[in-house]
Coordinates of C-alpha atoms in Angstrom, one line a residue:
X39 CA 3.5 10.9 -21.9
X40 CA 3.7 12.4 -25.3
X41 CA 1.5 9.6 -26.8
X42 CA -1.6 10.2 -24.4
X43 CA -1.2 14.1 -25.5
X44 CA -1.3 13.9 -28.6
X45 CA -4.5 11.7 -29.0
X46 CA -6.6 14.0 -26.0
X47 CA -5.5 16.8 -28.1
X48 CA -7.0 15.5 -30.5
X49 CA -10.4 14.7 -29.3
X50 CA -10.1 18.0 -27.5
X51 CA -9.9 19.6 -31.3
X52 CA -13.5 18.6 -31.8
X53 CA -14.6 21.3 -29.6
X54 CA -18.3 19.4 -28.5
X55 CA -18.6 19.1 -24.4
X56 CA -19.1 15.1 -25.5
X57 CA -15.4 14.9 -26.6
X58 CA -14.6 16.8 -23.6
X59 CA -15.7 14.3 -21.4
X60 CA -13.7 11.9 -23.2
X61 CA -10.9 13.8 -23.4
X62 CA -10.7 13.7 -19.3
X63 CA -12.8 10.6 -18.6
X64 CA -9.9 9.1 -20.6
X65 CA -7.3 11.0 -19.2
X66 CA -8.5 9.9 -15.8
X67 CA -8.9 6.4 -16.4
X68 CA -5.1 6.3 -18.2
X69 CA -3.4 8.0 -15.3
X70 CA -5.3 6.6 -12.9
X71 CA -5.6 2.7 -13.9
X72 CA -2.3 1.2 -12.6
X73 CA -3.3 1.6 -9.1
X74 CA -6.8 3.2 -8.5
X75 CA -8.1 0.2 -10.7
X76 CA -6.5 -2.2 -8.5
X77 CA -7.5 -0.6 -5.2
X78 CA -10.9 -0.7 -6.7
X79 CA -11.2 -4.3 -8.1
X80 CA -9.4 -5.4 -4.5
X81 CA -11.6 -3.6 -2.8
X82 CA -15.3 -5.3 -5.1
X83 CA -13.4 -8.6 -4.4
X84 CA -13.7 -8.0 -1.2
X85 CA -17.2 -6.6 -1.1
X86 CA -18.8 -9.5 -2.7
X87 CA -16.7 -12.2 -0.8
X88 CA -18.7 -11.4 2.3
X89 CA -21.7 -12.3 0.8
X90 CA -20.0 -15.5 -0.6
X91 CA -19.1 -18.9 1.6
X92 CA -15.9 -17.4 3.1
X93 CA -15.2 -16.1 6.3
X94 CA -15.0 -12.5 7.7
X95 CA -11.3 -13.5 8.5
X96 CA -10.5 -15.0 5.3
X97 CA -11.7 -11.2 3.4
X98 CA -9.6 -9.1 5.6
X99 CA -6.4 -11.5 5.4
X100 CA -7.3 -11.2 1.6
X101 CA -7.4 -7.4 1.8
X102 CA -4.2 -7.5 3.8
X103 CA -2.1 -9.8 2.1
X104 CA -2.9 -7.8 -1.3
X105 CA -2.2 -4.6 0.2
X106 CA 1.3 -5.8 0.9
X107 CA 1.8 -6.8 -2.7
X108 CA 0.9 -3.6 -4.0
X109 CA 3.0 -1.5 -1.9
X110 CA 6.0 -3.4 -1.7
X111 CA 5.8 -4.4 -5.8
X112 CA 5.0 -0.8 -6.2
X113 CA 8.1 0.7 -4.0
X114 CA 10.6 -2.1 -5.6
X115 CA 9.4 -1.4 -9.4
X116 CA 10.2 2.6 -8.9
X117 CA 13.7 1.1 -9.1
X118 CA 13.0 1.2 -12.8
X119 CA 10.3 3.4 -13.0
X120 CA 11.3 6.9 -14.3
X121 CA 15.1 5.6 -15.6
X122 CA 13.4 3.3 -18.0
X123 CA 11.2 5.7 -19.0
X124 CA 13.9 8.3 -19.7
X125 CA 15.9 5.3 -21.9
X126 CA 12.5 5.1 -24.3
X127 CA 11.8 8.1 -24.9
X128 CA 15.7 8.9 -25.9
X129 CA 15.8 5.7 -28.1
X130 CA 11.9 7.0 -29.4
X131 CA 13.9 10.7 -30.3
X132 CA 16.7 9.2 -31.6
X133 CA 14.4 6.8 -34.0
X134 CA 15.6 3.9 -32.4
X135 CA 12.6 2.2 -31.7
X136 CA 13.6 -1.5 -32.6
X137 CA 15.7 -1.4 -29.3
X138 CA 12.9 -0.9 -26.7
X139 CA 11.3 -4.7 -26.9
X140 CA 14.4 -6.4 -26.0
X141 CA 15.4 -3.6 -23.6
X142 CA 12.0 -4.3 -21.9
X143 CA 12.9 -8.1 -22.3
X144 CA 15.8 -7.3 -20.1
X145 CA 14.1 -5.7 -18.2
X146 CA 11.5 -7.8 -17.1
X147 CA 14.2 -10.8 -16.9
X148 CA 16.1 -8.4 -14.3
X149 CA 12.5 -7.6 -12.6
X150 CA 11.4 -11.4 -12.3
X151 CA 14.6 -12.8 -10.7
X152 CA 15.0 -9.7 -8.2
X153 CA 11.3 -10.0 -7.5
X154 CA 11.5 -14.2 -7.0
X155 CA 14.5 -13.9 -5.1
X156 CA 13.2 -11.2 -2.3
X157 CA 10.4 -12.8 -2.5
X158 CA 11.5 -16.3 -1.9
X159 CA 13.6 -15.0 1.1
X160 CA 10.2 -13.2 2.7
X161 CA 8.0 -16.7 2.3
X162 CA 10.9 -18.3 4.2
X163 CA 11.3 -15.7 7.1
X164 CA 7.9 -13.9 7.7
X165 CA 5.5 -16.8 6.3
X166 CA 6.2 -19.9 7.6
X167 CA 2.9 -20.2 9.5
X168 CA 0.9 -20.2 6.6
X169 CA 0.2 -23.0 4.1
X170 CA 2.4 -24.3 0.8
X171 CA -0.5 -22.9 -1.2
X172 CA -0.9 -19.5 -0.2
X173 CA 3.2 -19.0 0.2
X174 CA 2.9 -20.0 -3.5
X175 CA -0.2 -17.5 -4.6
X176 CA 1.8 -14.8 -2.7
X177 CA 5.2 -15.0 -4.7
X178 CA 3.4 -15.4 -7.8
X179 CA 1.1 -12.5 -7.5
X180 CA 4.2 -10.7 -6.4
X181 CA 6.4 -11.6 -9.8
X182 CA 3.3 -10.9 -12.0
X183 CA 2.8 -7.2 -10.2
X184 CA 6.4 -5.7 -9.9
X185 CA 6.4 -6.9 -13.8
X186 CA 3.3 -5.3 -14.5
X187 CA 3.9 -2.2 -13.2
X188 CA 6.8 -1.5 -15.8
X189 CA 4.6 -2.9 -18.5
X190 CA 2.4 0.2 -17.6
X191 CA 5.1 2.8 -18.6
X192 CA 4.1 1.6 -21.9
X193 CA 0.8 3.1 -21.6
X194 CA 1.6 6.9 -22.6
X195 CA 3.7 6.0 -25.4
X196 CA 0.9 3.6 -27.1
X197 CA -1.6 4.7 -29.4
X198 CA -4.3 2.1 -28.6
X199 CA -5.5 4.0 -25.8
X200 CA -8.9 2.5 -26.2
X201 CA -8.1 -1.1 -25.9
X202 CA -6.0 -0.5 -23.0
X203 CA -9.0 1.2 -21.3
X204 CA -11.1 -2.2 -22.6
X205 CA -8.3 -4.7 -21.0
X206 CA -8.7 -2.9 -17.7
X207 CA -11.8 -3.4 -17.6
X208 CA -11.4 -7.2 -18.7
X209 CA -9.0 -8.0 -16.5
X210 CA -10.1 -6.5 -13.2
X211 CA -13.4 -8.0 -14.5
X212 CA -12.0 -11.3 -14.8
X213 CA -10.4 -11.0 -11.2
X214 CA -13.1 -10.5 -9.5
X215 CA -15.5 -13.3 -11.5
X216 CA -12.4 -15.3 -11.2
X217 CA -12.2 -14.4 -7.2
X218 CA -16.3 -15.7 -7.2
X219 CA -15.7 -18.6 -8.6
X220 CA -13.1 -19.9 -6.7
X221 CA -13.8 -18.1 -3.6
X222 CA -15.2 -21.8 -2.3
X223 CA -11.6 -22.3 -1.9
X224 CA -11.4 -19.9 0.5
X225 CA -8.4 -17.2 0.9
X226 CA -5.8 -19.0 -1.8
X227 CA -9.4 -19.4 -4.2
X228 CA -9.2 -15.0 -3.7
X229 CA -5.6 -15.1 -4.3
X230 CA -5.8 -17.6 -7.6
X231 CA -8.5 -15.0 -8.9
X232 CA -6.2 -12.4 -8.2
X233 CA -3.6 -13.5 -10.0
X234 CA -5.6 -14.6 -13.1
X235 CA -6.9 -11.2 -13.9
X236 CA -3.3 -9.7 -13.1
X237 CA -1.8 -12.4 -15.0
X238 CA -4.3 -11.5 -17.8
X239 CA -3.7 -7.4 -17.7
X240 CA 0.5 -8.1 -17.9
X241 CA 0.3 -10.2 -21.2
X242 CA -2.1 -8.3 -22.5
X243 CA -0.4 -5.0 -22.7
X244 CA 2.5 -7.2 -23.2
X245 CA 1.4 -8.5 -26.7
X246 CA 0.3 -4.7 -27.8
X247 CA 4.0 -3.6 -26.8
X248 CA 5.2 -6.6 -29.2
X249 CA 2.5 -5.5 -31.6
X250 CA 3.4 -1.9 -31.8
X251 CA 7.6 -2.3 -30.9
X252 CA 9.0 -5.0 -33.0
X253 CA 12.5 -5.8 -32.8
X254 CA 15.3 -7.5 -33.8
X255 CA 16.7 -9.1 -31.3
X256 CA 15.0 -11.3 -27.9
X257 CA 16.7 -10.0 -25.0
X258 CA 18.8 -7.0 -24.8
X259 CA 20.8 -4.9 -21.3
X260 CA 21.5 -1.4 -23.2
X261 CA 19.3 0.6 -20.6
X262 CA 22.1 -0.9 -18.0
X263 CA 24.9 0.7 -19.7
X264 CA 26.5 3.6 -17.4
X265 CA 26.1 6.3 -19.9
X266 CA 22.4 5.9 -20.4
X267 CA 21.7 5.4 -17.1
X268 CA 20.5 8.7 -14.8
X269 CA 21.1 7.4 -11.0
X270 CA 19.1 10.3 -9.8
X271 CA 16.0 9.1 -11.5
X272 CA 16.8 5.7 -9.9
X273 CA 16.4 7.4 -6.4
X274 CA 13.1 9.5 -7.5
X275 CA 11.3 6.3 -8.5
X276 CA 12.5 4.9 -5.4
X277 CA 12.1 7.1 -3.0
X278 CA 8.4 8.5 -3.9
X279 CA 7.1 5.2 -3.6
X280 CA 8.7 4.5 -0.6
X281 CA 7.2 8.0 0.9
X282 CA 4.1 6.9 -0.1
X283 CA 3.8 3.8 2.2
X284 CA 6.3 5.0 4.8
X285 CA 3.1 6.1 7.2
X286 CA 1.0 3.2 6.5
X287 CA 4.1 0.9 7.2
X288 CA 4.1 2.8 10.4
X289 CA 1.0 2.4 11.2
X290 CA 0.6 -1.1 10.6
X291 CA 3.9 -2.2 12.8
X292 CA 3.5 0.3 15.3
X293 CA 2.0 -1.6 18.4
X294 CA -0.3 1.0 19.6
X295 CA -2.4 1.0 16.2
X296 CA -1.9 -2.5 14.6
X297 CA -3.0 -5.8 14.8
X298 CA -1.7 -9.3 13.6
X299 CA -3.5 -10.5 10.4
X300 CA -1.9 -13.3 9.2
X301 CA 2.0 -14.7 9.5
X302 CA 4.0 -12.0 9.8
X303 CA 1.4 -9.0 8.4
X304 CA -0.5 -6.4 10.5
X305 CA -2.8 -4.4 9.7
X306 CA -4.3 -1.1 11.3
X307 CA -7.9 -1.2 11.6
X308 CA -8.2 2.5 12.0
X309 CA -6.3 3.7 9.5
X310 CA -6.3 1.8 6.2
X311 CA -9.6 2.1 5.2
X312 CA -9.6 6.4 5.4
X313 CA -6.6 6.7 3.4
X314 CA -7.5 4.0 0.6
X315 CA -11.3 6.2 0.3
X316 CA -9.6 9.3 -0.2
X317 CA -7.5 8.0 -2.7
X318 CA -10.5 7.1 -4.8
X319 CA -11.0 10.7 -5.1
X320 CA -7.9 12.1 -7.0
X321 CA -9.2 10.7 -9.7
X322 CA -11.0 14.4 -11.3
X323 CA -7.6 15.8 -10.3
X324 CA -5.5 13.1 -12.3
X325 CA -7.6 13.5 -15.4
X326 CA -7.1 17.6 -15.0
X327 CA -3.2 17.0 -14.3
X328 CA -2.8 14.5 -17.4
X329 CA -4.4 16.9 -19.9
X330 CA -3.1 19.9 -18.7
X331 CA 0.2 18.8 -18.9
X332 CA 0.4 16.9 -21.5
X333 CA -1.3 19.4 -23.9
X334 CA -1.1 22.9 -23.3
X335 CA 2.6 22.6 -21.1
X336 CA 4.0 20.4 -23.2
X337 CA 3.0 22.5 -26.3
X338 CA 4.6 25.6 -24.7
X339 CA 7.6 23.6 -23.6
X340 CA 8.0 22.4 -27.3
X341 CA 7.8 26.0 -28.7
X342 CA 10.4 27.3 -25.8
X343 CA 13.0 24.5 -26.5
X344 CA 12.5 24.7 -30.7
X345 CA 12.9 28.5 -30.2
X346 CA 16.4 27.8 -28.7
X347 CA 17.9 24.8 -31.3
X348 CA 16.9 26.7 -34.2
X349 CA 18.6 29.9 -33.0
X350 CA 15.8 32.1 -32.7
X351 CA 15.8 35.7 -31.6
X352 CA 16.2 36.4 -28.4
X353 CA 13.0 38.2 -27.4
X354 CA 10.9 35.5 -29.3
X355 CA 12.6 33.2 -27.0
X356 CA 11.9 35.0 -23.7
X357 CA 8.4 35.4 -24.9
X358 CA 8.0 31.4 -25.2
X359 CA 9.7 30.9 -22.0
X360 CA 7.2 33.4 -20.0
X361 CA 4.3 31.7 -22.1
X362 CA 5.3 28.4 -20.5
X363 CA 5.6 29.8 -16.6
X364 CA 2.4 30.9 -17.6
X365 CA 0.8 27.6 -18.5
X366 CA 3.1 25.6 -15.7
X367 CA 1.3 27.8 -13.2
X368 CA -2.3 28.2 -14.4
X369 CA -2.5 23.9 -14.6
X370 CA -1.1 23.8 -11.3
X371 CA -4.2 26.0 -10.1
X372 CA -6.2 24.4 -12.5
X373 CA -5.4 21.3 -10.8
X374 CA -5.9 22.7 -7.3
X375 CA -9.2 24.1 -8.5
X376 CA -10.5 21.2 -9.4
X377 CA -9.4 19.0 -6.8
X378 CA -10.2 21.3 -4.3
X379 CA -13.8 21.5 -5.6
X380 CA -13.7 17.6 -5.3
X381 CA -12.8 17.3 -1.9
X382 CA -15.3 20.1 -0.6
X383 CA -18.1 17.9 -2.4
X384 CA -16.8 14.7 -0.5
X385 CA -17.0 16.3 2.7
X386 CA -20.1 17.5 2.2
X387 CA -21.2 14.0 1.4
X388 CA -18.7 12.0 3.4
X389 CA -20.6 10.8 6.2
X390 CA -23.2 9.9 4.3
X391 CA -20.2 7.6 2.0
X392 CA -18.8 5.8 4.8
X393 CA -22.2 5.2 6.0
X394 CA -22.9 4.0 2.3
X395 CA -20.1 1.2 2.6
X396 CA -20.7 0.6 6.5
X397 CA -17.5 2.6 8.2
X398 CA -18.5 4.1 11.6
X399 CA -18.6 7.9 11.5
X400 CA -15.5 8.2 14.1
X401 CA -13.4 7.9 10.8
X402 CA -14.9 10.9 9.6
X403 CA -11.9 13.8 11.0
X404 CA -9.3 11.2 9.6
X405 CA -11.1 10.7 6.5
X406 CA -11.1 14.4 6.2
X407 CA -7.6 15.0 6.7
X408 CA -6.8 12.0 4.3
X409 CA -8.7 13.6 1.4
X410 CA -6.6 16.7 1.9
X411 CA -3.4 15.5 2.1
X412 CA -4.1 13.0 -0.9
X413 CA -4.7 16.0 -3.2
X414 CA -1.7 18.3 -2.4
X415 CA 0.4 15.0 -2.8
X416 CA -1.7 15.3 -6.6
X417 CA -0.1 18.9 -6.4
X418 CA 3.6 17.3 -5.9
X419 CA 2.9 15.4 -8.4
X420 CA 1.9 18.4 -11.1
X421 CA 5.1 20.1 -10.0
X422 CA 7.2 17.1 -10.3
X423 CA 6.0 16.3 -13.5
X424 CA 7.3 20.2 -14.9
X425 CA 11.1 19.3 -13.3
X426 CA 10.8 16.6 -15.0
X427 CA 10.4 18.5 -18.2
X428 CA 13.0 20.5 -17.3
X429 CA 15.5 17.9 -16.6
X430 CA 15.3 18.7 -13.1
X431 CA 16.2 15.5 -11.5
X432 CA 18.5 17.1 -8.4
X433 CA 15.7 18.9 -7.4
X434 CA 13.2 15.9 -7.8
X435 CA 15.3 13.9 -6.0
X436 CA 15.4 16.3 -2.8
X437 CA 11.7 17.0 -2.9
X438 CA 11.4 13.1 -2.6
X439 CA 13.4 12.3 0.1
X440 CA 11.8 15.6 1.8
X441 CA 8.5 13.4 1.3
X442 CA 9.8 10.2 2.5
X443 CA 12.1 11.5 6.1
X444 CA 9.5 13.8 7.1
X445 CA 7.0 11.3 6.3
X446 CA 8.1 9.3 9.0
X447 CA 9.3 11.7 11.0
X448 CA 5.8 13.4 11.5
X449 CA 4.1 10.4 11.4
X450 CA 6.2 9.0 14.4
X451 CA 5.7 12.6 16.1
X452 CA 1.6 12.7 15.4
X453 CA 1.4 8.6 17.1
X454 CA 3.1 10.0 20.1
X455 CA 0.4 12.8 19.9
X456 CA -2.6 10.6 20.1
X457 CA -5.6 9.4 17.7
X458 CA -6.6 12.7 17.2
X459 CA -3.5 13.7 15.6
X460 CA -3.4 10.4 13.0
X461 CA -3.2 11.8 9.2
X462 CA -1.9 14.7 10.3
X463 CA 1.8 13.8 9.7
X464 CA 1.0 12.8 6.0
X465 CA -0.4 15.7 5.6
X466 CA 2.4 18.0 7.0
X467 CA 5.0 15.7 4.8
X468 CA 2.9 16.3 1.5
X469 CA 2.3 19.9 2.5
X470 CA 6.4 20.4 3.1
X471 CA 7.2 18.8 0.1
X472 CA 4.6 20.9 -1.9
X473 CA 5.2 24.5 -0.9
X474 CA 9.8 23.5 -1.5
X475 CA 8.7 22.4 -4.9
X476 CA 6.8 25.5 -5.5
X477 CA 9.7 27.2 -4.5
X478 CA 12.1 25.3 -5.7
X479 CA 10.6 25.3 -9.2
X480 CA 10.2 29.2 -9.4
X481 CA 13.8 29.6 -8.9
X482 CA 14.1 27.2 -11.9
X483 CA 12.3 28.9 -14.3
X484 CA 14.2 32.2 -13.3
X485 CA 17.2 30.8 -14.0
X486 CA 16.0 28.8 -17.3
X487 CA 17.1 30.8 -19.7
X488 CA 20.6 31.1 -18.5
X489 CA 20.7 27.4 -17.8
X490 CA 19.6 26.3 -21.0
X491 CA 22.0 28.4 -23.2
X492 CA 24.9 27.3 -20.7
X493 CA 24.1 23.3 -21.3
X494 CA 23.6 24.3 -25.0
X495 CA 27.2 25.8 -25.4
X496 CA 28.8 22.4 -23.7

């Protein structure tokens, strides 16, 4: 994330509240984009396709069958997610930056033939119901998305921060003008539109990595090689993602609170539509979380870890290390101050949103419950990010598969409670995961000096 860092601090160096809302309207947009953009352009697709020629049951097996791309590209990409992100910015600090296109090459080579294979098997088990067309639209929307979510990755290292904000907008733009258009068509005329502005959004950022990242050769595997490869960032990657559908995927096959859709894909009415809302408003939080992190702990992080290569005294060294538990714990409140101050405003307003965008107000304890386990999952997410930093990746690991088990766990246990109880296992899994980090991360930093001199002696 070091590119996106370095250009908010400097906008933030022009001290006006106008670059300060740029700073974090950028911030937020950046961090955000790779999946509050798409729940948002899904989500006007599907707005304005009710007001077009297609059927009520058309929009929701749209919504549906799109939901299912996104979480299951989403889960299989975190495969690569972190590990292939640790790979660039080693090759990036060892000025070897003519190695990432062709790694990515690989990369998307190995992403594509994973993502058509399991993809070909699922239209022939769970899809043979539905027609040649849409079977089609499915796998290709699912190749474009688990290749575009890697592509991503390449957003915090890229200085052209403003034209990847502009080909967001273009290409959710173009999806949903797209979706219009061919929305005569019915649901595959949704789907085509769909995969345009995808389509358009992956070669895109695609021709600014080539752009930026020239190298020598087409196709390269180095980021395979089992020295460069950290399995624990493997499991991370996987097993956030996983924890972050494991309810929903619950919900939506659990007979008591699903219904069939279309094929093999259900859907739960009373669920979806809380927890997708109170996603839409992490976004302050995000923005909050990507510039305090990437400027003012990442500043002290670089001062603590220069101090020790360059053999400094010792007290000048303790003093950088308690400067950077300083900053690690005044963004984490800084984040929780600020998403907390979001969700109070959405309560106060929120029966007047789901009024807004026609949801009965019996969603309104859910929705609640929803906004506030969405934000302390933004808290995991603050405290993952600093073990990352720290080369943490045991501890990451066991905080994720915390998430995920108790997850489902809770979520099985709050079904068997009753409707009143629904969110309420999401929330205790975020919550659990949360307060270990906390924990887990204190005893970190106790031990940091100790463990950094120990690595730096092997």
């Amino acid at each position: 994330m070091a590119g996106i860092g370095f250009e908010i601090r400097r906008i933030l160096k022009r001290d006006s509240f106008l670059n300060l809302f740029e700073a974090y309207g950028l911030a937020g947009i950046i961090s955000s984009g790779p999946w509050v953009l798409s729940v948002l352009g899904v989500m006007l697709i599907g707005i304005i396709s009710f007001t077009l020629a297609v059927s009520d049951t058309e929009v929701v097996q749209f919504l549906v069958s799109v939901t299912y791309l996104m979480a299951v590209s989403l889960t299989l990409s975190g495969l690569f997610q972190h590990v292939f992100t640790r790979w660039v910015a080693d090759r990036l600090y060892a000025k070897r930056s003519d190695l990432i296109l062709p790694n990515l090459m690989g990369l998307i080579w190995i992403t594509t033939l994973l993502s058509l294979g399991l993809g070909l098997m699922a239209m022939m088990l769970f899809f043979g119901e539905t027609s040649v067309l849409y079977r089609l639209l499915m796998l290709a929307n699912f190749v474009v998305l688990c290749n575009l979510w890697p592509v991503t990755i390449f957003l915090s290292s890229m200085k052209s921060y403003r034209r990847i904000v502009v080909v967001f907008a273009l290409g959710y733009a173009t999806a949903v003008v797209s979706a219009m258009v061919l929305s005569r068509f019915g649901l595959e005329g949704l789907l085509a539109g769909l995969l345009l502005g995808h389509s358009l959004l992956f070669f895109s950022f695609f021709y600014t990595i080539i752009r930026q990242y020239p190298g020598n050769h087409f196709i390269r595997f180095d980021f395979t090689r089992r020295r460069q490869i950290f399995p624990a960032l493997i499991l991370t990657g996987l097993l956030f993602n996983a924890a972050v559908w494991a309810d929903k995927f619950i919900f939506w096959f659990h007979p008591d609170t699903s219904q069939p859709i279309i094929a093999s894909l259900r859907a739960s009415v009373i669920y979806d539509l809380p927890i997708f809302l109170a996603y839409l408003s992490i976004i302050p939080g995000m923005a909050v979380f990507l510039v305090r992190m990437e400027t003012d702990f990442a500043e002290a992080y670089e001062r603590f870890y220069n101090a020790v290569r360059e053999g400094d005294t010792l007290e000048r060294i303790n003093r950088f290390r308690d400067q950077m538990v300083i900053v690690a714990r005044n963004g984490i409140y800084e984040i929780f101050k600020v998403q907390g101050l979001t969700v109070i405003v959405v309560f106060l307003w929120s029966e007047e949103i789901l009024a807004a965008i026609g949801i009965s107000p019996l969603y309104l304890p859910l929705f609640h419950i929803d906004l506030v386990a969405v934000s302390i999952q933004l808290l995991l997410l603050a405290i993952q990010n600093v073990l990352f930093y720290l080369d943490a990746r045991g501890i990451n690991v066991t905080l994720c598969a915390l998430f995920f088990f108790g997850n489902i766990v809770f979520t099985f246990i709050t079904i068997e409670l009753g409707a009143s109880f629904y969110g309420y296992g999401f929330a205790a899994a975020t919550l659990l995961s949360a307060l270990t980090g906390l924990w887990l991360l204190s005893r970190k930093f106790e031990k940091l000096e100790y463990e950094t001199f120990m690595l730096q002696g092997r």
